[in-house]
Amino acid sequence: QVQLVESGGGLVQPGGSLRLSCVASGSIFSINGMGWYRQAPGKERELVAVKGNGGSTNYADSVKGRFSISRERNTVYLQMNSLKPEDTAVYFCYARIVDYSARGTDYWGKGTLVTVSS
């Protein structure tokens, strides 16, 4: 019923930039928050950045000053600058969505691969 679709992943050299996008669609009454998580090979999934409806943001310490999150209605973006090899991971879009029965549910995209390498 609800689907999150990411785009923008790919191969980039260290120091380069990349912009990820995610669009939420389906049976949506409201979206309480959207953000990005990532999972590198052999590691647990971790928070990258999230943004709530009030404009509050939360960034992982490892990306502060390099990444920025923005949102307009049902779309969330992640601008990634000064990329490092350790940023290589599958990036997952996240959204907390309220349906028309007032139920709040966490949804996840299928992920988009970001590879930072020379």
CSV table of N, CA, C and O in Angstrom, one decimal, residues 31-94:
chain,number,residue,atom,x,y,z
A,31,ILE,N,2.9,12.1,7.0
A,31,ILE,CA,4.2,11.6,7.2
A,31,ILE,C,4.8,12.3,8.4
A,31,ILE,O,5.0,13.5,8.3
A,32,ASN,N,5.1,11.6,9.4
A,32,ASN,CA,5.7,12.2,10.6
A,32,ASN,C,7.2,12.5,10.5
A,32,ASN,O,7.7,13.4,11.2
A,33,GLY,N,7.9,11.7,9.7
A,33,GLY,CA,9.3,12.0,9.5
A,33,GLY,C,9.8,11.1,8.4
A,33,GLY,O,9.3,10.1,8.0
A,34,MET,N,10.9,11.6,7.8
A,34,MET,CA,11.6,10.8,6.8
A,34,MET,C,13.1,10.9,7.0
A,34,MET,O,13.6,11.9,7.6
A,35,GLY,N,13.9,10.0,6.5
A,35,GLY,CA,15.3,10.0,6.7
A,35,GLY,C,16.0,8.9,5.9
A,35,GLY,O,15.4,8.2,5.1
A,36,TRP,N,17.3,8.8,6.3
A,36,TRP,CA,18.2,7.8,5.6
A,36,TRP,C,18.9,7.0,6.6
A,36,TRP,O,19.5,7.6,7.6
A,37,TYR,N,19.1,5.7,6.3
A,37,TYR,CA,19.9,4.8,7.1
A,37,TYR,C,20.9,4.2,6.0
A,37,TYR,O,20.6,4.3,4.8
A,38,ARG,N,21.9,3.5,6.5
A,38,ARG,CA,22.8,2.9,5.6
A,38,ARG,C,23.4,1.6,6.3
A,38,ARG,O,23.4,1.5,7.5
A,39,GLN,N,23.8,0.7,5.4
A,39,GLN,CA,24.4,-0.6,5.9
A,39,GLN,C,25.6,-0.9,5.0
A,39,GLN,O,25.4,-1.1,3.8
A,40,ALA,N,26.8,-0.9,5.6
A,40,ALA,CA,28.0,-1.3,4.9
A,40,ALA,C,28.2,-2.8,5.1
A,40,ALA,O,27.7,-3.4,6.0
A,41,PRO,N,29.0,-3.4,4.2
A,41,PRO,CA,29.2,-4.9,4.3
A,41,PRO,C,29.8,-5.3,5.7
A,41,PRO,O,30.8,-4.6,6.2
A,42,GLY,N,29.2,-6.3,6.3
A,42,GLY,CA,29.7,-6.7,7.6
A,42,GLY,C,29.3,-5.9,8.8
A,42,GLY,O,29.7,-6.2,9.9
A,43,LYS,N,28.5,-4.8,8.6
A,43,LYS,CA,28.1,-3.9,9.6
A,43,LYS,C,26.6,-3.9,9.8
A,43,LYS,O,25.9,-4.3,8.9
A,44,GLU,N,26.2,-3.4,11.0
A,44,GLU,CA,24.8,-3.2,11.2
A,44,GLU,C,24.3,-1.9,10.5
A,44,GLU,O,25.0,-1.0,10.2
A,45,ARG,N,23.0,-1.9,10.3
A,45,ARG,CA,22.4,-0.7,9.7
A,45,ARG,C,22.4,0.4,10.7
A,45,ARG,O,22.2,0.2,11.9
A,46,GLU,N,22.8,1.6,10.2
A,46,GLU,CA,22.9,2.7,11.1
A,46,GLU,C,22.2,4.0,10.6
A,46,GLU,O,22.0,4.1,9.4
A,47,LEU,N,21.8,4.8,11.5
A,47,LEU,CA,21.2,6.1,11.1
A,47,LEU,C,22.2,7.0,10.4
A,47,LEU,O,23.3,7.1,10.9
A,48,VAL,N,21.8,7.6,9.4
A,48,VAL,CA,22.6,8.7,8.7
A,48,VAL,C,22.0,10.0,9.0
A,48,VAL,O,22.7,10.9,9.5
A,49,ALA,N,20.7,10.3,8.7
A,49,ALA,CA,20.1,11.5,8.9
A,49,ALA,C,18.6,11.4,8.9
A,49,ALA,O,18.1,10.6,8.1
A,50,VAL,N,17.9,12.1,9.8
A,50,VAL,CA,16.4,12.1,9.8
A,50,VAL,C,15.9,13.5,10.0
A,50,VAL,O,16.6,14.3,10.6
A,51,LYS,N,14.7,13.7,9.5
A,51,LYS,CA,14.1,15.0,9.6
A,51,LYS,C,12.6,14.8,10.0
A,51,LYS,O,11.9,14.1,9.3
A,52,GLY,N,12.2,15.5,11.0
A,52,GLY,CA,10.8,15.4,11.5
A,52,GLY,C,10.0,16.5,10.8
A,52,GLY,O,10.5,17.4,10.1
A,53,ASN,N,8.7,16.5,11.1
A,53,ASN,CA,7.8,17.5,10.5
A,53,ASN,C,8.0,18.9,11.0
A,53,ASN,O,7.8,19.8,10.3
A,54,GLY,N,8.5,19.0,12.2
A,54,GLY,CA,8.8,20.3,12.7
A,54,GLY,C,10.1,20.9,12.3
A,54,GLY,O,10.5,22.0,12.7
A,55,GLY,N,10.8,20.2,11.4
A,55,GLY,CA,12.1,20.7,10.9
A,55,GLY,C,13.3,20.2,11.6
A,55,GLY,O,14.4,20.6,11.3
A,56,SER,N,13.1,19.5,12.7
A,56,SER,CA,14.2,19.0,13.5
A,56,SER,C,15.0,18.0,12.7
A,56,SER,O,14.5,17.2,11.9
A,57,THR,N,16.3,18.0,12.9
A,57,THR,CA,17.2,17.0,12.2
A,57,THR,C,18.1,16.3,13.1
A,57,THR,O,18.4,16.8,14.2
A,58,ASN,N,18.6,15.2,12.7
A,58,ASN,CA,19.5,14.4,13.5
A,58,ASN,C,20.5,13.7,12.6
A,58,ASN,O,20.0,12.9,11.7
A,59,TYR,N,21.7,14.0,12.7
A,59,TYR,CA,22.8,13.4,11.9
A,59,TYR,C,23.7,12.5,12.7
A,59,TYR,O,24.0,12.8,13.8
A,60,ALA,N,24.2,11.5,12.0
A,60,ALA,CA,25.2,10.7,12.6
A,60,ALA,C,26.5,11.5,12.7
A,60,ALA,O,26.8,12.4,11.8
A,61,ASP,N,27.3,11.3,13.8
A,61,ASP,CA,28.5,12.1,13.9
A,61,ASP,C,29.4,12.0,12.8
A,61,ASP,O,30.1,12.9,12.4
A,62,SER,N,29.5,10.8,12.1
A,62,SER,CA,30.4,10.6,11.1
A,62,SER,C,30.1,11.3,9.8
A,62,SER,O,31.0,11.5,8.9
A,63,VAL,N,28.9,11.9,9.7
A,63,VAL,CA,28.5,12.6,8.4
A,63,VAL,C,28.3,14.1,8.7
A,63,VAL,O,28.0,14.9,7.7
A,64,LYS,N,28.3,14.6,9.9
A,64,LYS,CA,28.1,16.0,10.2
A,64,LYS,C,29.1,16.9,9.5
A,64,LYS,O,30.3,16.6,9.5
A,65,GLY,N,28.5,17.9,8.9
A,65,GLY,CA,29.4,18.8,8.1
A,65,GLY,C,29.6,18.4,6.7
A,65,GLY,O,30.1,19.2,5.9
A,66,ARG,N,29.2,17.2,6.3
A,66,ARG,CA,29.4,16.7,5.0
A,66,ARG,C,28.1,16.4,4.3
A,66,ARG,O,27.9,16.6,3.1
A,67,PHE,N,27.1,15.9,5.0
A,67,PHE,CA,25.8,15.5,4.5
A,67,PHE,C,24.8,16.5,4.9
A,67,PHE,O,24.8,17.1,6.0
A,68,SER,N,23.7,16.7,4.1
A,68,SER,CA,22.6,17.5,4.5
A,68,SER,C,21.3,16.8,4.0
A,68,SER,O,21.2,16.3,2.9
A,69,ILE,N,20.3,16.9,4.9
A,69,ILE,CA,19.0,16.3,4.6
A,69,ILE,C,18.0,17.4,4.3
A,69,ILE,O,18.0,18.4,5.0
A,70,SER,N,17.1,17.2,3.4
A,70,SER,CA,16.0,18.1,3.1
A,70,SER,C,14.8,17.3,2.8
A,70,SER,O,14.8,16.2,2.3
A,71,ARG,N,13.6,18.0,2.9
A,71,ARG,CA,12.4,17.3,2.7
A,71,ARG,C,11.3,18.3,2.1
A,71,ARG,O,11.2,19.4,2.6
A,72,GLU,N,10.5,17.8,1.2
A,72,GLU,CA,9.4,18.5,0.7
A,72,GLU,C,8.2,17.5,0.5
A,72,GLU,O,8.3,16.7,-0.3
A,73,ARG,N,7.2,17.7,1.4
A,73,ARG,CA,6.1,16.8,1.5
A,73,ARG,C,6.5,15.3,1.5
A,73,ARG,O,6.9,14.8,2.6
A,74,ASN,N,6.3,14.6,0.4
A,74,ASN,CA,6.6,13.2,0.4
A,74,ASN,C,7.9,12.8,-0.2
A,74,ASN,O,8.1,11.6,-0.5
A,75,THR,N,8.8,13.7,-0.3
A,75,THR,CA,10.1,13.4,-0.9
A,75,THR,C,11.2,13.9,0.1
A,75,THR,O,11.1,15.0,0.6
A,76,VAL,N,12.2,13.0,0.2
A,76,VAL,CA,13.3,13.4,1.1
A,76,VAL,C,14.6,13.2,0.3
A,76,VAL,O,14.7,12.3,-0.6
A,77,TYR,N,15.6,14.2,0.5
A,77,TYR,CA,16.8,14.2,-0.2
A,77,TYR,C,18.0,14.0,0.8
A,77,TYR,O,17.9,14.5,1.9
A,78,LEU,N,19.1,13.5,0.3
A,78,LEU,CA,20.3,13.5,1.0
A,78,LEU,C,21.4,13.9,0.1
A,78,LEU,O,21.8,13.2,-0.8
A,79,GLN,N,21.9,15.1,0.4
A,79,GLN,CA,23.1,15.7,-0.3
A,79,GLN,C,24.3,15.2,0.4
A,79,GLN,O,24.5,15.6,1.6
A,80,MET,N,25.2,14.5,-0.3
A,80,MET,CA,26.4,14.0,0.3
A,80,MET,C,27.6,14.6,-0.4
A,80,MET,O,27.8,14.5,-1.6
A,81,ASN,N,28.4,15.3,0.4
A,81,ASN,CA,29.6,16.0,-0.1
A,81,ASN,C,30.8,15.4,0.6
A,81,ASN,O,30.7,14.8,1.7
A,82,SER,N,32.0,15.7,0.0
A,82,SER,CA,33.3,15.2,0.6
A,82,SER,C,33.2,13.8,1.0
A,82,SER,O,33.6,13.3,2.1
A,83,LEU,N,32.7,13.0,0.0
A,83,LEU,CA,32.5,11.5,0.3
A,83,LEU,C,33.8,10.8,0.5
A,83,LEU,O,34.9,11.1,-0.1
A,84,LYS,N,33.8,9.9,1.5
A,84,LYS,CA,34.9,9.0,1.8
A,84,LYS,C,34.6,7.6,1.5
A,84,LYS,O,33.5,7.2,1.4
A,85,PRO,N,35.7,6.8,1.3
A,85,PRO,CA,35.5,5.3,1.1
A,85,PRO,C,34.6,4.7,2.1
A,85,PRO,O,33.8,3.8,1.8
A,86,GLU,N,34.7,5.1,3.4
A,86,GLU,CA,33.9,4.5,4.5
A,86,GLU,C,32.5,4.8,4.4
A,86,GLU,O,31.7,4.3,5.1
A,87,ASP,N,32.1,5.7,3.5
A,87,ASP,CA,30.7,6.0,3.2
A,87,ASP,C,30.0,5.0,2.3
A,87,ASP,O,28.8,5.0,2.1
A,88,THR,N,30.8,4.1,1.8
A,88,THR,CA,30.3,3.1,0.9
A,88,THR,C,29.3,2.2,1.6
A,88,THR,O,29.7,1.6,2.7
A,89,ALA,N,28.1,2.1,1.1
A,89,ALA,CA,27.1,1.3,1.8
A,89,ALA,C,25.8,1.3,0.9
A,89,ALA,O,25.7,2.0,-0.1
A,90,VAL,N,24.9,0.5,1.3
A,90,VAL,CA,23.5,0.5,0.8
A,90,VAL,C,22.8,1.5,1.6
A,90,VAL,O,22.7,1.4,2.8
A,91,TYR,N,22.2,2.5,1.0
A,91,TYR,CA,21.5,3.6,1.7
A,91,TYR,C,20.0,3.3,1.6
A,91,TYR,O,19.4,3.1,0.4
A,92,PHE,N,19.3,3.3,2.7
A,92,PHE,CA,17.9,3.0,2.8
A,92,PHE,C,17.1,4.2,3.2
A,92,PHE,O,17.4,4.9,4.1
A,93,CYS,N,16.0,4.5,2.4
A,93,CYS,CA,15.1,5.5,2.8
A,93,CYS,C,14.1,5.0,3.9
A,93,CYS,O,13.7,3.9,3.9
A,94,TYR,N,13.8,5.9,4.8
A,94,TYR,CA,12.9,5.6,5.9
A,94,TYR,C,11.8,6.6,6.0
A,94,TYR,O,12.1,7.8,5.8
